[in-house]
Amino acid sequence: MNQHYLDLLSQVNMLEVFKARRIVENTLKRTHLTYYKRLSDELGASMYVKHENHLPTNSFKVRGAVNFMARISDDIQKRGVIVATRGNHGLAVAWAAQERGVFCNVVVPEDNNPEINATILSYGAQLIEQGRDFFETQDYCEELAENTGLYYLRQGNEPHLVTGIATMGLEIFEELPEVDVVIMPIGGGTGCAALAKVIEGINPGVELIGVQAERMPSFYESWRQGKKVIVPGASTIAEGLAARSVFDIPYMILKERITDVVLLTEDELLEGVRLAVRFTQNLAEVAGAASLAAAFKIKERLAGKKVVTIMTGGNLNLHHLTQAFC
């Protein structure tokens, strides 16, 4: 790993997480960490859900965007930012940029969810559809940033995003200091890596279990092979997990800190949406419900433990809703 990423990694630490918490709590309300009795009885464990789907833009990523926008230089504020996204990262940055009066350009794949696109536009951002998948979208975004002078906000390799997102980990330990297991989906890896840094800083004995789509196991394969890999192009119904490669900073953090990774089939991912409604009465997006699906898949190893699953997002589109329930 080159020195550039090592320098960025050094900025992801507990001091920066506590600084981020002061910023985030002034803008966003703490999300609920809810104990569900029926879910606990079903799994034989004390089951809690951290409802990041209740934040503005309906996902955990707004924490990082708020922290970043509060700490940008005057130069970046004048230039504006550009992001590549399939959904929640773009929504979060567009929302936070609008709050701060910063120009924001969002680049999405050509087949992106039109409901997500419309919401991004409603936050005042400009939208460009380019690329057959997220990997191609990132390449185009990087080229456009070089040509326009916009600051390319890379969602996994920006320390202020990671430390902002890590504030959800502080909230978990403040409300449930005796937590045994945290289950978190992994797409590009930012959210799970943020939790890993907090667990490392407060109680390294807590198990951190990642969740990926079986059809897009980018981090799992990187972890298994001991090097960052790019998986072949594929599709998964869980848009938030559709990353062919994990980001550099998250990989450097997670390769040493993750306990295990659970891979879910497409049917299991859809079952997560049904489980979220059945046990929590929440409509979660497919990636957002992946932690619940994983908990059911590994219920035997969770028995008797205090378990937190992260409901990472609530941007469920009508097509996936229909697939899950019809």
GROMACS .gro file of N, CA and C in nm, residues 195-319:
model
  375
  195LEU      N    1  -1.676   0.131   1.213
  195LEU     CA    2  -1.708   0.058   1.335
  195LEU      C    3  -1.586  -0.015   1.389
  196ALA      N    4  -1.505  -0.069   1.300
  196ALA     CA    5  -1.385  -0.142   1.343
  196ALA      C    6  -1.290  -0.053   1.423
  197LYS      N    7  -1.275   0.073   1.381
  197LYS     CA    8  -1.186   0.164   1.454
  197LYS      C    9  -1.239   0.193   1.593
  198VAL      N   10  -1.370   0.207   1.607
  198VAL     CA   11  -1.427   0.233   1.738
  198VAL      C   12  -1.416   0.110   1.827
  199ILE      N   13  -1.444  -0.006   1.772
  199ILE     CA   14  -1.430  -0.130   1.849
  199ILE      C   15  -1.285  -0.148   1.894
  200GLU      N   16  -1.192  -0.123   1.806
  200GLU     CA   17  -1.050  -0.132   1.840
  200GLU      C   18  -1.014  -0.038   1.954
  201GLY      N   19  -1.073   0.081   1.954
  201GLY     CA   20  -1.039   0.182   2.053
  201GLY      C   21  -1.107   0.164   2.187
  202ILE      N   22  -1.222   0.095   2.189
  202ILE     CA   23  -1.299   0.084   2.313
  202ILE      C   24  -1.298  -0.057   2.370
  203ASN      N   25  -1.327  -0.157   2.288
  203ASN     CA   26  -1.328  -0.295   2.336
  203ASN      C   27  -1.296  -0.390   2.221
  204PRO      N   28  -1.168  -0.420   2.200
  204PRO     CA   29  -1.128  -0.505   2.087
  204PRO      C   30  -1.185  -0.646   2.094
  205GLY      N   31  -1.242  -0.684   2.208
  205GLY     CA   32  -1.300  -0.817   2.220
  205GLY      C   33  -1.434  -0.833   2.153
  206VAL      N   34  -1.495  -0.724   2.112
  206VAL     CA   35  -1.624  -0.731   2.043
  206VAL      C   36  -1.604  -0.790   1.904
  207GLU      N   37  -1.689  -0.886   1.870
  207GLU     CA   38  -1.683  -0.945   1.735
  207GLU      C   39  -1.745  -0.850   1.635
  208LEU      N   40  -1.680  -0.833   1.521
  208LEU     CA   41  -1.734  -0.753   1.411
  208LEU      C   42  -1.753  -0.845   1.291
  209ILE      N   43  -1.877  -0.864   1.253
  209ILE     CA   44  -1.910  -0.955   1.143
  209ILE      C   45  -1.963  -0.876   1.025
  210GLY      N   46  -1.895  -0.888   0.913
  210GLY     CA   47  -1.938  -0.820   0.791
  210GLY      C   48  -2.035  -0.905   0.711
  211VAL      N   49  -2.109  -0.839   0.623
  211VAL     CA   50  -2.206  -0.908   0.538
  211VAL      C   51  -2.189  -0.861   0.394
  212GLN      N   52  -2.177  -0.956   0.303
  212GLN     CA   53  -2.169  -0.922   0.161
  212GLN      C   54  -2.263  -1.008   0.079
  213ALA      N   55  -2.291  -0.960  -0.042
  213ALA     CA   56  -2.367  -1.040  -0.138
  213ALA      C   57  -2.277  -1.150  -0.193
  214GLU      N   58  -2.329  -1.270  -0.200
  214GLU     CA   59  -2.253  -1.382  -0.255
  214GLU      C   60  -2.207  -1.353  -0.398
  215ARG      N   61  -2.285  -1.273  -0.469
  215ARG     CA   62  -2.251  -1.241  -0.608
  215ARG      C   63  -2.154  -1.124  -0.621
  216MET      N   64  -2.120  -1.060  -0.510
  216MET     CA   65  -2.028  -0.945  -0.513
  216MET      C   66  -1.940  -0.946  -0.389
  217PRO      N   67  -1.858  -1.052  -0.371
  217PRO     CA   68  -1.782  -1.070  -0.247
  217PRO      C   69  -1.645  -1.002  -0.248
  218SER      N   70  -1.641  -0.875  -0.281
  218SER     CA   71  -1.513  -0.807  -0.303
  218SER      C   72  -1.425  -0.805  -0.179
  219PHE      N   73  -1.482  -0.767  -0.064
  219PHE     CA   74  -1.397  -0.767   0.055
  219PHE      C   75  -1.367  -0.909   0.100
  220TYR      N   76  -1.465  -0.996   0.097
  220TYR     CA   77  -1.443  -1.134   0.141
  220TYR      C   78  -1.327  -1.198   0.065
  221GLU      N   79  -1.325  -1.180  -0.067
  221GLU     CA   80  -1.217  -1.239  -0.146
  221GLU      C   81  -1.083  -1.171  -0.117
  222SER      N   82  -1.086  -1.041  -0.095
  222SER     CA   83  -0.963  -0.969  -0.059
  222SER      C   84  -0.909  -1.021   0.074
  223TRP      N   85  -0.997  -1.038   0.170
  223TRP     CA   86  -0.960  -1.086   0.303
  223TRP      C   87  -0.908  -1.229   0.295
  224ARG      N   88  -0.976  -1.312   0.217
  224ARG     CA   89  -0.938  -1.452   0.204
  224ARG      C   90  -0.802  -1.467   0.134
  225GLN      N   91  -0.779  -1.385   0.032
  225GLN     CA   92  -0.655  -1.395  -0.045
  225GLN      C   93  -0.540  -1.314   0.013
  226GLY      N   94  -0.570  -1.226   0.109
  226GLY     CA   95  -0.465  -1.147   0.171
  226GLY      C   96  -0.417  -1.032   0.086
  227LYS      N   97  -0.497  -0.990  -0.009
  227LYS     CA   98  -0.464  -0.875  -0.094
  227LYS      C   99  -0.593  -0.818  -0.150
  228LYS      N  100  -0.592  -0.689  -0.179
  228LYS     CA  101  -0.712  -0.624  -0.232
  228LYS      C  102  -0.735  -0.670  -0.376
  229VAL      N  103  -0.854  -0.724  -0.401
  229VAL     CA  104  -0.883  -0.776  -0.535
  229VAL      C  105  -1.007  -0.707  -0.592
  230ILE      N  106  -1.019  -0.716  -0.723
  230ILE     CA  107  -1.138  -0.669  -0.794
  230ILE      C  108  -1.213  -0.792  -0.843
  231VAL      N  109  -1.338  -0.806  -0.804
  231VAL     CA  110  -1.416  -0.921  -0.848
  231VAL      C  111  -1.475  -0.892  -0.986
  232PRO      N  112  -1.501  -0.996  -1.065
  232PRO     CA  113  -1.558  -0.976  -1.198
  232PRO      C  114  -1.692  -0.903  -1.190
  233GLY      N  115  -1.726  -0.834  -1.297
  233GLY     CA  116  -1.852  -0.762  -1.302
  233GLY      C  117  -1.970  -0.856  -1.281
  234ALA      N  118  -2.058  -0.820  -1.194
  234ALA     CA  119  -2.178  -0.899  -1.165
  234ALA      C  120  -2.282  -0.802  -1.111
  235SER      N  121  -2.400  -0.852  -1.090
  235SER     CA  122  -2.505  -0.767  -1.035
  235SER      C  123  -2.563  -0.833  -0.912
  236THR      N  124  -2.614  -0.750  -0.822
  236THR     CA  125  -2.683  -0.798  -0.704
  236THR      C  126  -2.800  -0.706  -0.677
  237ILE      N  127  -2.904  -0.764  -0.622
  237ILE     CA  128  -3.022  -0.685  -0.590
  237ILE      C  129  -2.993  -0.582  -0.481
  238ALA      N  130  -2.889  -0.608  -0.403
  238ALA     CA  131  -2.850  -0.517  -0.295
  238ALA      C  132  -2.758  -0.409  -0.351
  239GLU      N  133  -2.816  -0.299  -0.397
  239GLU     CA  134  -2.738  -0.195  -0.464
  239GLU      C  135  -2.626  -0.141  -0.375
  240GLY      N  136  -2.651  -0.132  -0.245
  240GLY     CA  137  -2.551  -0.080  -0.153
  240GLY      C  138  -2.433  -0.173  -0.132
  241LEU      N  139  -2.445  -0.297  -0.179
  241LEU     CA  140  -2.336  -0.395  -0.167
  241LEU      C  141  -2.269  -0.421  -0.301
  242ALA      N  142  -2.309  -0.347  -0.404
  242ALA     CA  143  -2.262  -0.375  -0.540
  242ALA      C  144  -2.130  -0.304  -0.569
  243ALA      N  145  -2.026  -0.344  -0.497
  243ALA     CA  146  -1.892  -0.286  -0.516
  243ALA      C  147  -1.797  -0.396  -0.562
  244ARG      N  148  -1.735  -0.378  -0.677
  244ARG     CA  149  -1.642  -0.479  -0.728
  244ARG      C  150  -1.509  -0.477  -0.654
  245SER      N  151  -1.484  -0.371  -0.579
  245SER     CA  152  -1.360  -0.361  -0.501
  245SER      C  153  -1.387  -0.280  -0.375
  246VAL      N  154  -1.328  -0.321  -0.265
  246VAL     CA  155  -1.337  -0.243  -0.143
  246VAL      C  156  -1.239  -0.126  -0.152
  247PHE      N  157  -1.269  -0.016  -0.084
  247PHE     CA  158  -1.180   0.100  -0.087
  247PHE      C  159  -1.052   0.071  -0.006
  248ASP      N  160  -0.948   0.150  -0.034
  248ASP     CA  161  -0.816   0.121   0.024
  248ASP      C  162  -0.812   0.135   0.176
  249ILE      N  163  -0.859   0.249   0.228
  249ILE     CA  164  -0.854   0.269   0.373
  249ILE      C  165  -0.939   0.164   0.446
  250PRO      N  166  -1.063   0.140   0.405
  250PRO     CA  167  -1.140   0.034   0.470
  250PRO      C  168  -1.070  -0.103   0.465
  251TYR      N  169  -1.010  -0.134   0.352
  251TYR     CA  170  -0.941  -0.263   0.344
  251TYR      C  171  -0.827  -0.271   0.445
  252MET      N  172  -0.748  -0.166   0.456
  252MET     CA  173  -0.636  -0.167   0.549
  252MET      C  174  -0.683  -0.183   0.694
  253ILE      N  175  -0.798  -0.125   0.725
  253ILE     CA  176  -0.852  -0.137   0.861
  253ILE      C  177  -0.912  -0.276   0.883
  254LEU      N  178  -0.996  -0.319   0.790
  254LEU     CA  179  -1.075  -0.440   0.811
  254LEU      C  180  -0.994  -0.568   0.801
  255LYS      N  181  -0.890  -0.569   0.723
  255LYS     CA  182  -0.814  -0.693   0.705
  255LYS      C  183  -0.756  -0.742   0.837
  256GLU      N  184  -0.736  -0.649   0.933
  256GLU     CA  185  -0.680  -0.686   1.063
  256GLU      C  186  -0.787  -0.696   1.172
  257ARG      N  187  -0.906  -0.641   1.147
  257ARG     CA  188  -1.002  -0.625   1.256
  257ARG      C  189  -1.131  -0.703   1.241
  258ILE      N  190  -1.163  -0.748   1.119
  258ILE     CA  191  -1.289  -0.818   1.098
  258ILE      C  192  -1.283  -0.956   1.162
  259THR      N  193  -1.393  -1.001   1.220
  259THR     CA  194  -1.399  -1.134   1.279
  259THR      C  195  -1.438  -1.238   1.175
  260ASP      N  196  -1.538  -1.204   1.094
  260ASP     CA  197  -1.588  -1.298   0.993
  260ASP      C  198  -1.670  -1.220   0.891
  261VAL      N  199  -1.697  -1.284   0.779
  261VAL     CA  200  -1.783  -1.227   0.676
  261VAL      C  201  -1.887  -1.331   0.638
  262VAL      N  202  -2.013  -1.290   0.636
  262VAL     CA  203  -2.123  -1.377   0.596
  262VAL      C  204  -2.163  -1.339   0.454
  263LEU      N  205  -2.171  -1.439   0.366
  263LEU     CA  206  -2.215  -1.417   0.229
  263LEU      C  207  -2.361  -1.458   0.214
  264LEU      N  208  -2.440  -1.374   0.150
  264LEU     CA  209  -2.583  -1.399   0.134
  264LEU      C  210  -2.620  -1.415  -0.013
  265THR      N  211  -2.708  -1.511  -0.040
  265THR     CA  212  -2.762  -1.526  -0.174
  265THR      C  213  -2.864  -1.415  -0.201
  266GLU      N  214  -2.906  -1.403  -0.325
  266GLU     CA  215  -3.006  -1.303  -0.359
  266GLU      C  216  -3.137  -1.329  -0.285
  267ASP      N  217  -3.176  -1.454  -0.272
  267ASP     CA  218  -3.299  -1.487  -0.198
  267ASP      C  219  -3.285  -1.451  -0.051
  268GLU      N  220  -3.169  -1.476   0.006
  268GLU     CA  221  -3.147  -1.442   0.147
  268GLU      C  222  -3.149  -1.291   0.167
  269LEU      N  223  -3.097  -1.216   0.072
  269LEU     CA  224  -3.101  -1.070   0.081
  269LEU      C  225  -3.244  -1.018   0.079
  270LEU      N  226  -3.327  -1.073  -0.007
  270LEU     CA  227  -3.468  -1.033  -0.010
  270LEU      C  228  -3.540  -1.075   0.118
  271GLU      N  229  -3.502  -1.189   0.172
  271GLU     CA  230  -3.561  -1.233   0.298
  271GLU      C  231  -3.531  -1.132   0.409
  272GLY      N  232  -3.415  -1.067   0.403
  272GLY     CA  233  -3.383  -0.965   0.501
  272GLY      C  234  -3.485  -0.853   0.503
  273VAL      N  235  -3.533  -0.812   0.386
  273VAL     CA  236  -3.635  -0.707   0.379
  273VAL      C  237  -3.762  -0.753   0.450
  274ARG      N  238  -3.799  -0.878   0.427
  274ARG     CA  239  -3.918  -0.932   0.494
  274ARG      C  240  -3.898  -0.942   0.645
  275LEU      N  241  -3.779  -0.982   0.686
  275LEU     CA  242  -3.749  -0.992   0.830
  275LEU      C  243  -3.756  -0.855   0.897
  276ALA      N  244  -3.709  -0.752   0.828
  276ALA     CA  245  -3.712  -0.617   0.885
  276ALA      C  246  -3.856  -0.573   0.912
  277VAL      N  247  -3.945  -0.603   0.819
  277VAL     CA  248  -4.086  -0.568   0.838
  277VAL      C  249  -4.147  -0.654   0.948
  278ARG      N  250  -4.120  -0.782   0.943
  278ARG     CA  251  -4.181  -0.877   1.038
  278ARG      C  252  -4.141  -0.849   1.183
  279PHE      N  253  -4.014  -0.820   1.205
  279PHE     CA  254  -3.966  -0.810   1.343
  279PHE      C  255  -3.944  -0.667   1.392
  280THR      N  256  -3.929  -0.570   1.301
  280THR     CA  257  -3.903  -0.433   1.345
  280THR      C  258  -4.002  -0.331   1.290
  281GLN      N  259  -4.090  -0.376   1.200
  281GLN     CA  260  -4.189  -0.288   1.136
  281GLN      C  261  -4.122  -0.170   1.064
  282ASN      N  262  -4.006  -0.198   1.005
  282ASN     CA  263  -3.933  -0.098   0.926
  282ASN      C  264  -3.917  -0.147   0.783
  283LEU      N  265  -3.933  -0.055   0.688
  283LEU     CA  266  -3.901  -0.085   0.548
  283LEU      C  267  -3.754  -0.049   0.526
  284ALA      N  268  -3.670  -0.150   0.517
  284ALA     CA  269  -3.528  -0.129   0.492
  284ALA      C  270  -3.496  -0.161   0.347
  285GLU      N  271  -3.400  -0.090   0.290
  285GLU     CA  272  -3.352  -0.128   0.158
  285GLU      C  273  -3.284  -0.264   0.169
  286VAL      N  274  -3.257  -0.327   0.055
  286VAL     CA  275  -3.205  -0.464   0.059
  286VAL      C  276  -3.071  -0.470   0.133
  287ALA      N  277  -2.978  -0.381   0.100
  287ALA     CA  278  -2.850  -0.379   0.172
  287ALA      C  279  -2.870  -0.344   0.319
  288GLY      N  280  -2.966  -0.256   0.347
  288GLY     CA  281  -2.990  -0.212   0.483
  288GLY      C  282  -3.041  -0.321   0.574
  289ALA      N  283  -3.106  -0.422   0.516
  289ALA     CA  284  -3.159  -0.533   0.594
  289ALA      C  285  -3.066  -0.654   0.596
  290ALA      N  286  -2.951  -0.642   0.531
  290ALA     CA  287  -2.861  -0.756   0.518
  290ALA      C  288  -2.810  -0.808   0.652
  291SER      N  289  -2.793  -0.719   0.749
  291SER     CA  290  -2.743  -0.763   0.880
  291SER      C  291  -2.843  -0.855   0.949
  292LEU      N  292  -2.972  -0.824   0.935
  292LEU     CA  293  -3.074  -0.912   0.992
  292LEU      C  294  -3.072  -1.048   0.925
  293ALA      N  295  -3.064  -1.049   0.792
  293ALA     CA  296  -3.058  -1.176   0.720
  293ALA      C  297  -2.938  -1.257   0.764
  294ALA      N  298  -2.825  -1.191   0.783
  294ALA     CA  299  -2.704  -1.261   0.827
  294ALA      C  300  -2.720  -1.318   0.967
  295ALA      N  301  -2.786  -1.243   1.055
  295ALA     CA  302  -2.806  -1.291   1.192
  295ALA      C  303  -2.885  -1.421   1.193
  296PHE      N  304  -2.985  -1.432   1.107
  296PHE     CA  305  -3.062  -1.556   1.099
  296PHE      C  306  -2.977  -1.669   1.042
  297LYS      N  307  -2.888  -1.637   0.950
  297LYS     CA  308  -2.805  -1.740   0.888
  297LYS      C  309  -2.704  -1.798   0.986
  298ILE      N  310  -2.660  -1.717   1.083
  298ILE     CA  311  -2.557  -1.764   1.178
  298ILE      C  312  -2.612  -1.767   1.321
  299LYS      N  313  -2.741  -1.792   1.336
  299LYS     CA  314  -2.807  -1.779   1.466
  299LYS      C  315  -2.741  -1.866   1.574
  300GLU      N  316  -2.689  -1.982   1.537
  300GLU     CA  317  -2.630  -2.070   1.637
  300GLU      C  318  -2.510  -2.005   1.706
  301ARG      N  319  -2.428  -1.934   1.632
  301ARG     CA  320  -2.309  -1.874   1.692
  301ARG      C  321  -2.341  -1.747   1.769
  302LEU      N  322  -2.463  -1.695   1.755
  302LEU     CA  323  -2.504  -1.575   1.829
  302LEU      C  324  -2.574  -1.608   1.960
  303ALA      N  325  -2.605  -1.732   1.982
  303ALA     CA  326  -2.686  -1.773   2.097
  303ALA      C  327  -2.628  -1.720   2.228
  304GLY      N  328  -2.716  -1.656   2.307
  304GLY     CA  329  -2.679  -1.606   2.438
  304GLY      C  330  -2.600  -1.476   2.438
  305LYS      N  331  -2.572  -1.420   2.321
  305LYS     CA  332  -2.491  -1.298   2.313
  305LYS      C  333  -2.576  -1.173   2.295
  306LYS      N  334  -2.517  -1.061   2.328
  306LYS     CA  335  -2.579  -0.930   2.301
  306LYS      C  336  -2.531  -0.884   2.163
  307VAL      N  337  -2.625  -0.874   2.071
  307VAL     CA  338  -2.592  -0.854   1.930
  307VAL      C  339  -2.656  -0.725   1.878
  308VAL      N  340  -2.577  -0.644   1.810
  308VAL     CA  341  -2.628  -0.523   1.744
  308VAL      C  342  -2.619  -0.544   1.593
  309THR      N  343  -2.732  -0.534   1.525
  309THR     CA  344  -2.732  -0.533   1.380
  309THR      C  345  -2.756  -0.389   1.334
  310ILE      N  346  -2.684  -0.348   1.232
  310ILE     CA  347  -2.698  -0.212   1.180
  310ILE      C  348  -2.795  -0.212   1.063
  311MET      N  349  -2.908  -0.143   1.077
  311MET     CA  350  -2.999  -0.123   0.964
  311MET      C  351  -2.950   0.001   0.892
  312THR      N  352  -2.870  -0.020   0.790
  312THR     CA  353  -2.790   0.088   0.734
  312THR      C  354  -2.868   0.185   0.648
  313GLY      N  355  -2.980   0.142   0.590
  313GLY     CA  356  -3.051   0.233   0.501
  313GLY      C  357  -3.196   0.194   0.480
  314GLY      N  358  -3.277   0.292   0.445
  314GLY     CA  359  -3.420   0.270   0.423
  314GLY      C  360  -3.469   0.313   0.287
  315ASN      N  361  -3.379   0.324   0.190
  315ASN     CA  362  -3.419   0.369   0.057
  315ASN      C  363  -3.458   0.251  -0.031
  316LEU      N  364  -3.566   0.186   0.007
  316LEU     CA  365  -3.618   0.070  -0.066
  316LEU      C  366  -3.702   0.118  -0.183
  317ASN      N  367  -3.668   0.072  -0.304
  317ASN     CA  368  -3.748   0.114  -0.418
  317ASN      C  369  -3.866   0.019  -0.441
  318LEU      N  370  -3.961   0.063  -0.520
  318LEU     CA  371  -4.085  -0.012  -0.539
  318LEU      C  372  -4.061  -0.147  -0.604
  319HIS      N  373  -3.965  -0.155  -0.694
  319HIS     CA  374  -3.936  -0.282  -0.761
  319HIS      C  375  -3.888  -0.387  -0.661
   0.00000   0.00000   0.00000
